[in-house]
Amino acid sequence: MASSSGNDDDLTIPRAAINKMIKETLPNVRVANDARELVVNCCTEFIHLISSEANEICNKSEKKTISPEHVIQGSLGFGSYISEVKEVLQEC
């Protein structure tokens, strides 16, 4: 995800958020910095992919705003997570 413009942080999830998630998920495990960086890059890429898919679905339905339903429809093979996504959506 590196770019020569120096604005990498504009296109990635904040490292503090990833570090917190890792610490909460794996409290008794040390995770190397390069592994943390890999998680940041994977999360960022996933968000870009799902956003692109949701945008395509939104455009096909002639809407101007991406809705949660567009994101759910753009699950990219992660259909088994739809129930969890809907639970989180209800909590928001």
PDB file of N, CA and C in Angstrom:
ATOM      1  N   MET A   1       0.806  -1.180   0.000  1.00  0.00           N
ATOM      2  CA  MET A   1       0.000   0.000   0.000  1.00  0.00           C
ATOM      3  C   MET A   1       0.858   1.255   0.000  1.00  0.00           C
ATOM      4  N   ALA A   2       2.131   1.103  -0.104  1.00  0.00           N
ATOM      5  CA  ALA A   2       3.022   2.252  -0.045  1.00  0.00           C
ATOM      6  C   ALA A   2       2.831   3.145  -1.251  1.00  0.00           C
ATOM      7  N   SER A   3       2.952   4.431  -1.011  1.00  0.00           N
ATOM      8  CA  SER A   3       2.880   5.389  -2.106  1.00  0.00           C
ATOM      9  C   SER A   3       4.007   6.381  -1.944  1.00  0.00           C
ATOM     10  N   SER A   4       4.386   6.981  -3.035  1.00  0.00           N
ATOM     11  CA  SER A   4       5.494   7.921  -2.997  1.00  0.00           C
ATOM     12  C   SER A   4       5.056   9.290  -2.501  1.00  0.00           C
ATOM     13  N   SER A   5       3.751   9.512  -2.333  1.00  0.00           N
ATOM     14  CA  SER A   5       3.271  10.820  -1.917  1.00  0.00           C
ATOM     15  C   SER A   5       3.437  11.072  -0.424  1.00  0.00           C
ATOM     16  N   GLY A   6       3.710  10.009   0.356  1.00  0.00           N
ATOM     17  CA  GLY A   6       3.897  10.186   1.785  1.00  0.00           C
ATOM     18  C   GLY A   6       2.601  10.242   2.565  1.00  0.00           C
ATOM     19  N   ASN A   7       1.469   9.988   1.931  1.00  0.00           N
ATOM     20  CA  ASN A   7       0.175  10.035   2.594  1.00  0.00           C
ATOM     21  C   ASN A   7      -0.358   8.651   2.917  1.00  0.00           C
ATOM     22  N   ASP A   8       0.530   7.711   3.223  1.00  0.00           N
ATOM     23  CA  ASP A   8       0.114   6.347   3.527  1.00  0.00           C
ATOM     24  C   ASP A   8      -0.876   6.306   4.680  1.00  0.00           C
ATOM     25  N   ASP A   9      -0.701   7.161   5.688  1.00  0.00           N
ATOM     26  CA  ASP A   9      -1.579   7.148   6.848  1.00  0.00           C
ATOM     27  C   ASP A   9      -3.005   7.545   6.493  1.00  0.00           C
ATOM     28  N   ASP A  10      -3.193   8.288   5.407  1.00  0.00           N
ATOM     29  CA  ASP A  10      -4.530   8.662   4.975  1.00  0.00           C
ATOM     30  C   ASP A  10      -5.295   7.470   4.426  1.00  0.00           C
ATOM     31  N   LEU A  11      -4.593   6.418   4.036  1.00  0.00           N
ATOM     32  CA  LEU A  11      -5.224   5.282   3.381  1.00  0.00           C
ATOM     33  C   LEU A  11      -5.175   4.008   4.204  1.00  0.00           C
ATOM     34  N   THR A  12      -4.789   4.099   5.466  1.00  0.00           N
ATOM     35  CA  THR A  12      -4.689   2.907   6.299  1.00  0.00           C
ATOM     36  C   THR A  12      -5.474   3.090   7.592  1.00  0.00           C
ATOM     37  N   ILE A  13      -5.718   1.979   8.239  1.00  0.00           N
ATOM     38  CA  ILE A  13      -6.347   1.999   9.557  1.00  0.00           C
ATOM     39  C   ILE A  13      -5.295   2.494  10.551  1.00  0.00           C
ATOM     40  N   PRO A  14      -5.679   3.320  11.500  1.00  0.00           N
ATOM     41  CA  PRO A  14      -4.697   3.785  12.485  1.00  0.00           C
ATOM     42  C   PRO A  14      -4.030   2.610  13.204  1.00  0.00           C
ATOM     43  N   ARG A  15      -2.724   2.671  13.290  1.00  0.00           N
ATOM     44  CA  ARG A  15      -1.977   1.589  13.925  1.00  0.00           C
ATOM     45  C   ARG A  15      -2.392   1.387  15.379  1.00  0.00           C
ATOM     46  N   ALA A  16      -2.760   2.468  16.046  1.00  0.00           N
ATOM     47  CA  ALA A  16      -3.198   2.348  17.442  1.00  0.00           C
ATOM     48  C   ALA A  16      -4.444   1.470  17.542  1.00  0.00           C
ATOM     49  N   ALA A  17      -5.344   1.591  16.584  1.00  0.00           N
ATOM     50  CA  ALA A  17      -6.558   0.758  16.587  1.00  0.00           C
ATOM     51  C   ALA A  17      -6.205  -0.706  16.378  1.00  0.00           C
ATOM     52  N   ILE A  18      -5.277  -0.973  15.471  1.00  0.00           N
ATOM     53  CA  ILE A  18      -4.847  -2.354  15.217  1.00  0.00           C
ATOM     54  C   ILE A  18      -4.124  -2.907  16.438  1.00  0.00           C
ATOM     55  N   ASN A  19      -3.241  -2.106  17.030  1.00  0.00           N
ATOM     56  CA  ASN A  19      -2.520  -2.559  18.225  1.00  0.00           C
ATOM     57  C   ASN A  19      -3.492  -2.898  19.352  1.00  0.00           C
ATOM     58  N   LYS A  20      -4.524  -2.076  19.537  1.00  0.00           N
ATOM     59  CA  LYS A  20      -5.521  -2.336  20.569  1.00  0.00           C
ATOM     60  C   LYS A  20      -6.270  -3.631  20.267  1.00  0.00           C
ATOM     61  N   MET A  21      -6.660  -3.819  19.015  1.00  0.00           N
ATOM     62  CA  MET A  21      -7.377  -5.030  18.627  1.00  0.00           C
ATOM     63  C   MET A  21      -6.520  -6.270  18.876  1.00  0.00           C
ATOM     64  N   ILE A  22      -5.255  -6.201  18.499  1.00  0.00           N
ATOM     65  CA  ILE A  22      -4.349  -7.335  18.705  1.00  0.00           C
ATOM     66  C   ILE A  22      -4.201  -7.624  20.197  1.00  0.00           C
ATOM     67  N   LYS A  23      -4.011  -6.574  20.985  1.00  0.00           N
ATOM     68  CA  LYS A  23      -3.828  -6.751  22.430  1.00  0.00           C
ATOM     69  C   LYS A  23      -5.073  -7.343  23.082  1.00  0.00           C
ATOM     70  N   GLU A  24      -6.263  -6.906  22.645  1.00  0.00           N
ATOM     71  CA  GLU A  24      -7.511  -7.437  23.205  1.00  0.00           C
ATOM     72  C   GLU A  24      -7.757  -8.874  22.761  1.00  0.00           C
ATOM     73  N   THR A  25      -7.389  -9.185  21.530  1.00  0.00           N
ATOM     74  CA  THR A  25      -7.628 -10.521  20.984  1.00  0.00           C
ATOM     75  C   THR A  25      -6.604 -11.528  21.482  1.00  0.00           C
ATOM     76  N   LEU A  26      -5.354 -11.090  21.580  1.00  0.00           N
ATOM     77  CA  LEU A  26      -4.252 -11.972  21.984  1.00  0.00           C
ATOM     78  C   LEU A  26      -3.497 -11.350  23.160  1.00  0.00           C
ATOM     79  N   PRO A  27      -4.122 -11.295  24.340  1.00  0.00           N
ATOM     80  CA  PRO A  27      -3.505 -10.565  25.454  1.00  0.00           C
ATOM     81  C   PRO A  27      -2.182 -11.144  25.946  1.00  0.00           C
ATOM     82  N   ASN A  28      -1.957 -12.421  25.763  1.00  0.00           N
ATOM     83  CA  ASN A  28      -0.750 -13.052  26.292  1.00  0.00           C
ATOM     84  C   ASN A  28       0.261 -13.403  25.208  1.00  0.00           C
ATOM     85  N   VAL A  29       0.156 -12.742  24.069  1.00  0.00           N
ATOM     86  CA  VAL A  29       1.035 -13.050  22.940  1.00  0.00           C
ATOM     87  C   VAL A  29       1.755 -11.784  22.509  1.00  0.00           C
ATOM     88  N   ARG A  30       3.052 -11.904  22.287  1.00  0.00           N
ATOM     89  CA  ARG A  30       3.813 -10.791  21.716  1.00  0.00           C
ATOM     90  C   ARG A  30       3.724 -10.897  20.206  1.00  0.00           C
ATOM     91  N   VAL A  31       3.447  -9.796  19.554  1.00  0.00           N
ATOM     92  CA  VAL A  31       3.320  -9.772  18.101  1.00  0.00           C
ATOM     93  C   VAL A  31       4.387  -8.827  17.561  1.00  0.00           C
ATOM     94  N   ALA A  32       5.214  -9.345  16.676  1.00  0.00           N
ATOM     95  CA  ALA A  32       6.313  -8.559  16.108  1.00  0.00           C
ATOM     96  C   ALA A  32       5.767  -7.373  15.315  1.00  0.00           C
ATOM     97  N   ASN A  33       6.567  -6.323  15.254  1.00  0.00           N
ATOM     98  CA  ASN A  33       6.159  -5.122  14.526  1.00  0.00           C
ATOM     99  C   ASN A  33       5.842  -5.405  13.068  1.00  0.00           C
ATOM    100  N   ASP A  34       6.637  -6.274  12.419  1.00  0.00           N
ATOM    101  CA  ASP A  34       6.351  -6.564  11.015  1.00  0.00           C
ATOM    102  C   ASP A  34       5.047  -7.341  10.865  1.00  0.00           C
ATOM    103  N   ALA A  35       4.694  -8.148  11.858  1.00  0.00           N
ATOM    104  CA  ALA A  35       3.405  -8.854  11.829  1.00  0.00           C
ATOM    105  C   ALA A  35       2.259  -7.861  12.021  1.00  0.00           C
ATOM    106  N   ARG A  36       2.459  -6.889  12.902  1.00  0.00           N
ATOM    107  CA  ARG A  36       1.444  -5.843  13.099  1.00  0.00           C
ATOM    108  C   ARG A  36       1.251  -5.047  11.813  1.00  0.00           C
ATOM    109  N   GLU A  37       2.345  -4.725  11.158  1.00  0.00           N
ATOM    110  CA  GLU A  37       2.279  -3.988   9.894  1.00  0.00           C
ATOM    111  C   GLU A  37       1.532  -4.796   8.839  1.00  0.00           C
ATOM    112  N   LEU A  38       1.764  -6.098   8.819  1.00  0.00           N
ATOM    113  CA  LEU A  38       1.060  -6.971   7.883  1.00  0.00           C
ATOM    114  C   LEU A  38      -0.439  -6.966   8.164  1.00  0.00           C
ATOM    115  N   VAL A  39      -0.822  -6.998   9.432  1.00  0.00           N
ATOM    116  CA  VAL A  39      -2.240  -6.944   9.794  1.00  0.00           C
ATOM    117  C   VAL A  39      -2.850  -5.625   9.332  1.00  0.00           C
ATOM    118  N   VAL A  40      -2.155  -4.514   9.543  1.00  0.00           N
ATOM    119  CA  VAL A  40      -2.631  -3.207   9.078  1.00  0.00           C
ATOM    120  C   VAL A  40      -2.850  -3.238   7.569  1.00  0.00           C
ATOM    121  N   ASN A  41      -1.871  -3.755   6.836  1.00  0.00           N
ATOM    122  CA  ASN A  41      -1.985  -3.800   5.376  1.00  0.00           C
ATOM    123  C   ASN A  41      -3.126  -4.701   4.921  1.00  0.00           C
ATOM    124  N   CYS A  42      -3.294  -5.844   5.568  1.00  0.00           N
ATOM    125  CA  CYS A  42      -4.385  -6.763   5.209  1.00  0.00           C
ATOM    126  C   CYS A  42      -5.747  -6.137   5.499  1.00  0.00           C
ATOM    127  N   CYS A  43      -5.878  -5.499   6.651  1.00  0.00           N
ATOM    128  CA  CYS A  43      -7.143  -4.845   6.996  1.00  0.00           C
ATOM    129  C   CYS A  43      -7.469  -3.724   6.018  1.00  0.00           C
ATOM    130  N   THR A  44      -6.470  -2.946   5.684  1.00  0.00           N
ATOM    131  CA  THR A  44      -6.663  -1.852   4.741  1.00  0.00           C
ATOM    132  C   THR A  44      -7.083  -2.382   3.381  1.00  0.00           C
ATOM    133  N   GLU A  45      -6.419  -3.409   2.911  1.00  0.00           N
ATOM    134  CA  GLU A  45      -6.762  -3.994   1.615  1.00  0.00           C
ATOM    135  C   GLU A  45      -8.177  -4.553   1.635  1.00  0.00           C
ATOM    136  N   PHE A  46      -8.558  -5.236   2.719  1.00  0.00           N
ATOM    137  CA  PHE A  46      -9.908  -5.774   2.832  1.00  0.00           C
ATOM    138  C   PHE A  46     -10.942  -4.653   2.762  1.00  0.00           C
ATOM    139  N   ILE A  47     -10.704  -3.570   3.485  1.00  0.00           N
ATOM    140  CA  ILE A  47     -11.642  -2.444   3.478  1.00  0.00           C
ATOM    141  C   ILE A  47     -11.746  -1.840   2.084  1.00  0.00           C
ATOM    142  N   HIS A  48     -10.633  -1.721   1.398  1.00  0.00           N
ATOM    143  CA  HIS A  48     -10.665  -1.194   0.029  1.00  0.00           C
ATOM    144  C   HIS A  48     -11.479  -2.111  -0.880  1.00  0.00           C
ATOM    145  N   LEU A  49     -11.270  -3.419  -0.755  1.00  0.00           N
ATOM    146  CA  LEU A  49     -11.994  -4.375  -1.597  1.00  0.00           C
ATOM    147  C   LEU A  49     -13.490  -4.356  -1.314  1.00  0.00           C
ATOM    148  N   ILE A  50     -13.871  -4.418  -0.057  1.00  0.00           N
ATOM    149  CA  ILE A  50     -15.290  -4.460   0.285  1.00  0.00           C
ATOM    150  C   ILE A  50     -15.959  -3.134  -0.061  1.00  0.00           C
ATOM    151  N   SER A  51     -15.240  -2.020   0.094  1.00  0.00           N
ATOM    152  CA  SER A  51     -15.785  -0.712  -0.272  1.00  0.00           C
ATOM    153  C   SER A  51     -16.011  -0.610  -1.769  1.00  0.00           C
ATOM    154  N   SER A  52     -15.057  -1.103  -2.526  1.00  0.00           N
ATOM    155  CA  SER A  52     -15.180  -1.087  -3.983  1.00  0.00           C
ATOM    156  C   SER A  52     -16.363  -1.929  -4.437  1.00  0.00           C
ATOM    157  N   GLU A  53     -16.507  -3.106  -3.845  1.00  0.00           N
ATOM    158  CA  GLU A  53     -17.626  -3.990  -4.180  1.00  0.00           C
ATOM    159  C   GLU A  53     -18.955  -3.341  -3.793  1.00  0.00           C
ATOM    160  N   ALA A  54     -19.025  -2.751  -2.611  1.00  0.00           N
ATOM    161  CA  ALA A  54     -20.246  -2.078  -2.162  1.00  0.00           C
ATOM    162  C   ALA A  54     -20.568  -0.895  -3.062  1.00  0.00           C
ATOM    163  N   ASN A  55     -19.557  -0.168  -3.496  1.00  0.00           N
ATOM    164  CA  ASN A  55     -19.762   0.960  -4.399  1.00  0.00           C
ATOM    165  C   ASN A  55     -20.331   0.491  -5.735  1.00  0.00           C
ATOM    166  N   GLU A  56     -19.817  -0.615  -6.235  1.00  0.00           N
ATOM    167  CA  GLU A  56     -20.317  -1.166  -7.496  1.00  0.00           C
ATOM    168  C   GLU A  56     -21.790  -1.565  -7.357  1.00  0.00           C
ATOM    169  N   ILE A  57     -22.140  -2.203  -6.260  1.00  0.00           N
ATOM    170  CA  ILE A  57     -23.530  -2.595  -6.010  1.00  0.00           C
ATOM    171  C   ILE A  57     -24.408  -1.353  -5.885  1.00  0.00           C
ATOM    172  N   CYS A  58     -23.917  -0.348  -5.201  1.00  0.00           N
ATOM    173  CA  CYS A  58     -24.631   0.914  -5.043  1.00  0.00           C
ATOM    174  C   CYS A  58     -24.897   1.552  -6.404  1.00  0.00           C
ATOM    175  N   ASN A  59     -23.880   1.600  -7.248  1.00  0.00           N
ATOM    176  CA  ASN A  59     -24.034   2.186  -8.580  1.00  0.00           C
ATOM    177  C   ASN A  59     -25.030   1.411  -9.427  1.00  0.00           C
ATOM    178  N   LYS A  60     -24.995   0.076  -9.352  1.00  0.00           N
ATOM    179  CA  LYS A  60     -25.929  -0.750 -10.123  1.00  0.00           C
ATOM    180  C   LYS A  60     -27.369  -0.525  -9.685  1.00  0.00           C
ATOM    181  N   SER A  61     -27.567  -0.222  -8.414  1.00  0.00           N
ATOM    182  CA  SER A  61     -28.925   0.035  -7.933  1.00  0.00           C
ATOM    183  C   SER A  61     -29.281   1.519  -8.034  1.00  0.00           C
ATOM    184  N   GLU A  62     -28.435   2.267  -8.743  1.00  0.00           N
ATOM    185  CA  GLU A  62     -28.645   3.690  -9.030  1.00  0.00           C
ATOM    186  C   GLU A  62     -28.855   4.525  -7.766  1.00  0.00           C
ATOM    187  N   LYS A  63     -28.091   4.210  -6.744  1.00  0.00           N
ATOM    188  CA  LYS A  63     -28.110   4.984  -5.504  1.00  0.00           C
ATOM    189  C   LYS A  63     -26.851   5.841  -5.453  1.00  0.00           C
ATOM    190  N   LYS A  64     -26.906   6.895  -4.662  1.00  0.00           N
ATOM    191  CA  LYS A  64     -25.752   7.778  -4.539  1.00  0.00           C
ATOM    192  C   LYS A  64     -25.008   7.585  -3.226  1.00  0.00           C
ATOM    193  N   THR A  65     -25.618   6.865  -2.297  1.00  0.00           N
ATOM    194  CA  THR A  65     -25.011   6.647  -0.990  1.00  0.00           C
ATOM    195  C   THR A  65     -24.898   5.151  -0.727  1.00  0.00           C
ATOM    196  N   ILE A  66     -23.711   4.719  -0.337  1.00  0.00           N
ATOM    197  CA  ILE A  66     -23.513   3.313   0.012  1.00  0.00           C
ATOM    198  C   ILE A  66     -24.195   3.066   1.358  1.00  0.00           C
ATOM    199  N   SER A  67     -25.067   2.074   1.379  1.00  0.00           N
ATOM    200  CA  SER A  67     -25.790   1.730   2.608  1.00  0.00           C
ATOM    201  C   SER A  67     -25.190   0.465   3.218  1.00  0.00           C
ATOM    202  N   PRO A  68     -25.538   0.172   4.468  1.00  0.00           N
ATOM    203  CA  PRO A  68     -25.063  -1.083   5.068  1.00  0.00           C
ATOM    204  C   PRO A  68     -25.454  -2.304   4.236  1.00  0.00           C
ATOM    205  N   GLU A  69     -26.617  -2.257   3.606  1.00  0.00           N
ATOM    206  CA  GLU A  69     -27.058  -3.378   2.777  1.00  0.00           C
ATOM    207  C   GLU A  69     -26.112  -3.602   1.602  1.00  0.00           C
ATOM    208  N   HIS A  70     -25.589  -2.528   1.023  1.00  0.00           N
ATOM    209  CA  HIS A  70     -24.628  -2.654  -0.077  1.00  0.00           C
ATOM    210  C   HIS A  70     -23.354  -3.339   0.408  1.00  0.00           C
ATOM    211  N   VAL A  71     -22.920  -2.981   1.602  1.00  0.00           N
ATOM    212  CA  VAL A  71     -21.713  -3.599   2.166  1.00  0.00           C
ATOM    213  C   VAL A  71     -21.956  -5.082   2.415  1.00  0.00           C
ATOM    214  N   ILE A  72     -23.118  -5.412   2.967  1.00  0.00           N
ATOM    215  CA  ILE A  72     -23.445  -6.814   3.234  1.00  0.00           C
ATOM    216  C   ILE A  72     -23.529  -7.600   1.935  1.00  0.00           C
ATOM    217  N   GLN A  73     -24.134  -7.023   0.906  1.00  0.00           N
ATOM    218  CA  GLN A  73     -24.231  -7.706  -0.385  1.00  0.00           C
ATOM    219  C   GLN A  73     -22.859  -7.910  -1.012  1.00  0.00           C
ATOM    220  N   GLY A  74     -21.934  -7.020  -0.728  1.00  0.00           N
ATOM    221  CA  GLY A  74     -20.590  -7.117  -1.285  1.00  0.00           C
ATOM    222  C   GLY A  74     -19.668  -7.931  -0.410  1.00  0.00           C
ATOM    223  N   SER A  75     -20.146  -9.005   0.136  1.00  0.00           N
ATOM    224  CA  SER A  75     -19.411  -9.765   1.145  1.00  0.00           C
ATOM    225  C   SER A  75     -18.170 -10.481   0.631  1.00  0.00           C
ATOM    226  N   LEU A  76     -17.977 -10.569  -0.684  1.00  0.00           N
ATOM    227  CA  LEU A  76     -16.762 -11.146  -1.276  1.00  0.00           C
ATOM    228  C   LEU A  76     -16.424 -12.534  -0.746  1.00  0.00           C
ATOM    229  N   GLY A  77     -17.419 -13.382  -0.618  1.00  0.00           N
ATOM    230  CA  GLY A  77     -17.159 -14.737  -0.149  1.00  0.00           C
ATOM    231  C   GLY A  77     -17.119 -14.880   1.359  1.00  0.00           C
ATOM    232  N   PHE A  78     -17.433 -13.828   2.075  1.00  0.00           N
ATOM    233  CA  PHE A  78     -17.445 -13.880   3.534  1.00  0.00           C
ATOM    234  C   PHE A  78     -18.875 -13.984   4.052  1.00  0.00           C
ATOM    235  N   GLY A  79     -19.716 -14.683   3.314  1.00  0.00           N
ATOM    236  CA  GLY A  79     -21.127 -14.816   3.661  1.00  0.00           C
ATOM    237  C   GLY A  79     -21.370 -15.393   5.037  1.00  0.00           C
ATOM    238  N   SER A  80     -20.450 -16.203   5.518  1.00  0.00           N
ATOM    239  CA  SER A  80     -20.625 -16.803   6.843  1.00  0.00           C
ATOM    240  C   SER A  80     -20.561 -15.758   7.959  1.00  0.00           C
ATOM    241  N   TYR A  81     -20.095 -14.549   7.650  1.00  0.00           N
ATOM    242  CA  TYR A  81     -19.998 -13.492   8.657  1.00  0.00           C
ATOM    243  C   TYR A  81     -21.191 -12.544   8.642  1.00  0.00           C
ATOM    244  N   ILE A  82     -22.137 -12.758   7.743  1.00  0.00           N
ATOM    245  CA  ILE A  82     -23.244 -11.812   7.596  1.00  0.00           C
ATOM    246  C   ILE A  82     -24.042 -11.667   8.886  1.00  0.00           C
ATOM    247  N   SER A  83     -24.281 -12.759   9.599  1.00  0.00           N
ATOM    248  CA  SER A  83     -25.059 -12.641  10.846  1.00  0.00           C
ATOM    249  C   SER A  83     -24.322 -11.771  11.867  1.00  0.00           C
ATOM    250  N   GLU A  84     -22.993 -11.921  11.963  1.00  0.00           N
ATOM    251  CA  GLU A  84     -22.216 -11.080  12.882  1.00  0.00           C
ATOM    252  C   GLU A  84     -22.236  -9.622  12.440  1.00  0.00           C
ATOM    253  N   VAL A  85     -22.162  -9.402  11.134  1.00  0.00           N
ATOM    254  CA  VAL A  85     -22.198  -8.036  10.600  1.00  0.00           C
ATOM    255  C   VAL A  85     -23.528  -7.383  10.963  1.00  0.00           C
ATOM    256  N   LYS A  86     -24.614  -8.119  10.802  1.00  0.00           N
ATOM    257  CA  LYS A  86     -25.934  -7.569  11.121  1.00  0.00           C
ATOM    258  C   LYS A  86     -26.066  -7.283  12.616  1.00  0.00           C
ATOM    259  N   GLU A  87     -25.476  -8.122  13.464  1.00  0.00           N
ATOM    260  CA  GLU A  87     -25.502  -7.872  14.909  1.00  0.00           C
ATOM    261  C   GLU A  87     -24.767  -6.580  15.247  1.00  0.00           C
ATOM    262  N   VAL A  88     -23.593  -6.398  14.660  1.00  0.00           N
ATOM    263  CA  VAL A  88     -22.813  -5.182  14.908  1.00  0.00           C
ATOM    264  C   VAL A  88     -23.565  -3.966  14.383  1.00  0.00           C
ATOM    265  N   LEU A  89     -24.200  -4.106  13.228  1.00  0.00           N
ATOM    266  CA  LEU A  89     -24.965  -3.003  12.650  1.00  0.00           C
ATOM    267  C   LEU A  89     -26.090  -2.578  13.590  1.00  0.00           C
ATOM    268  N   GLN A  90     -26.754  -3.528  14.222  1.00  0.00           N
ATOM    269  CA  GLN A  90     -27.832  -3.198  15.161  1.00  0.00           C
ATOM    270  C   GLN A  90     -27.301  -2.492  16.403  1.00  0.00           C
ATOM    271  N   GLU A  91     -26.062  -2.786  16.785  1.00  0.00           N
ATOM    272  CA  GLU A  91     -25.462  -2.142  17.956  1.00  0.00           C
ATOM    273  C   GLU A  91     -25.076  -0.695  17.676  1.00  0.00           C
ATOM    274  N   CYS A  92     -24.873  -0.358  16.417  1.00  0.00           N
ATOM    275  CA  CYS A  92     -24.430   1.003  16.053  1.00  0.00           C
ATOM    276  C   CYS A  92     -25.524   2.030  16.186  1.00  0.00           C
TER     277      CYS A  92
END
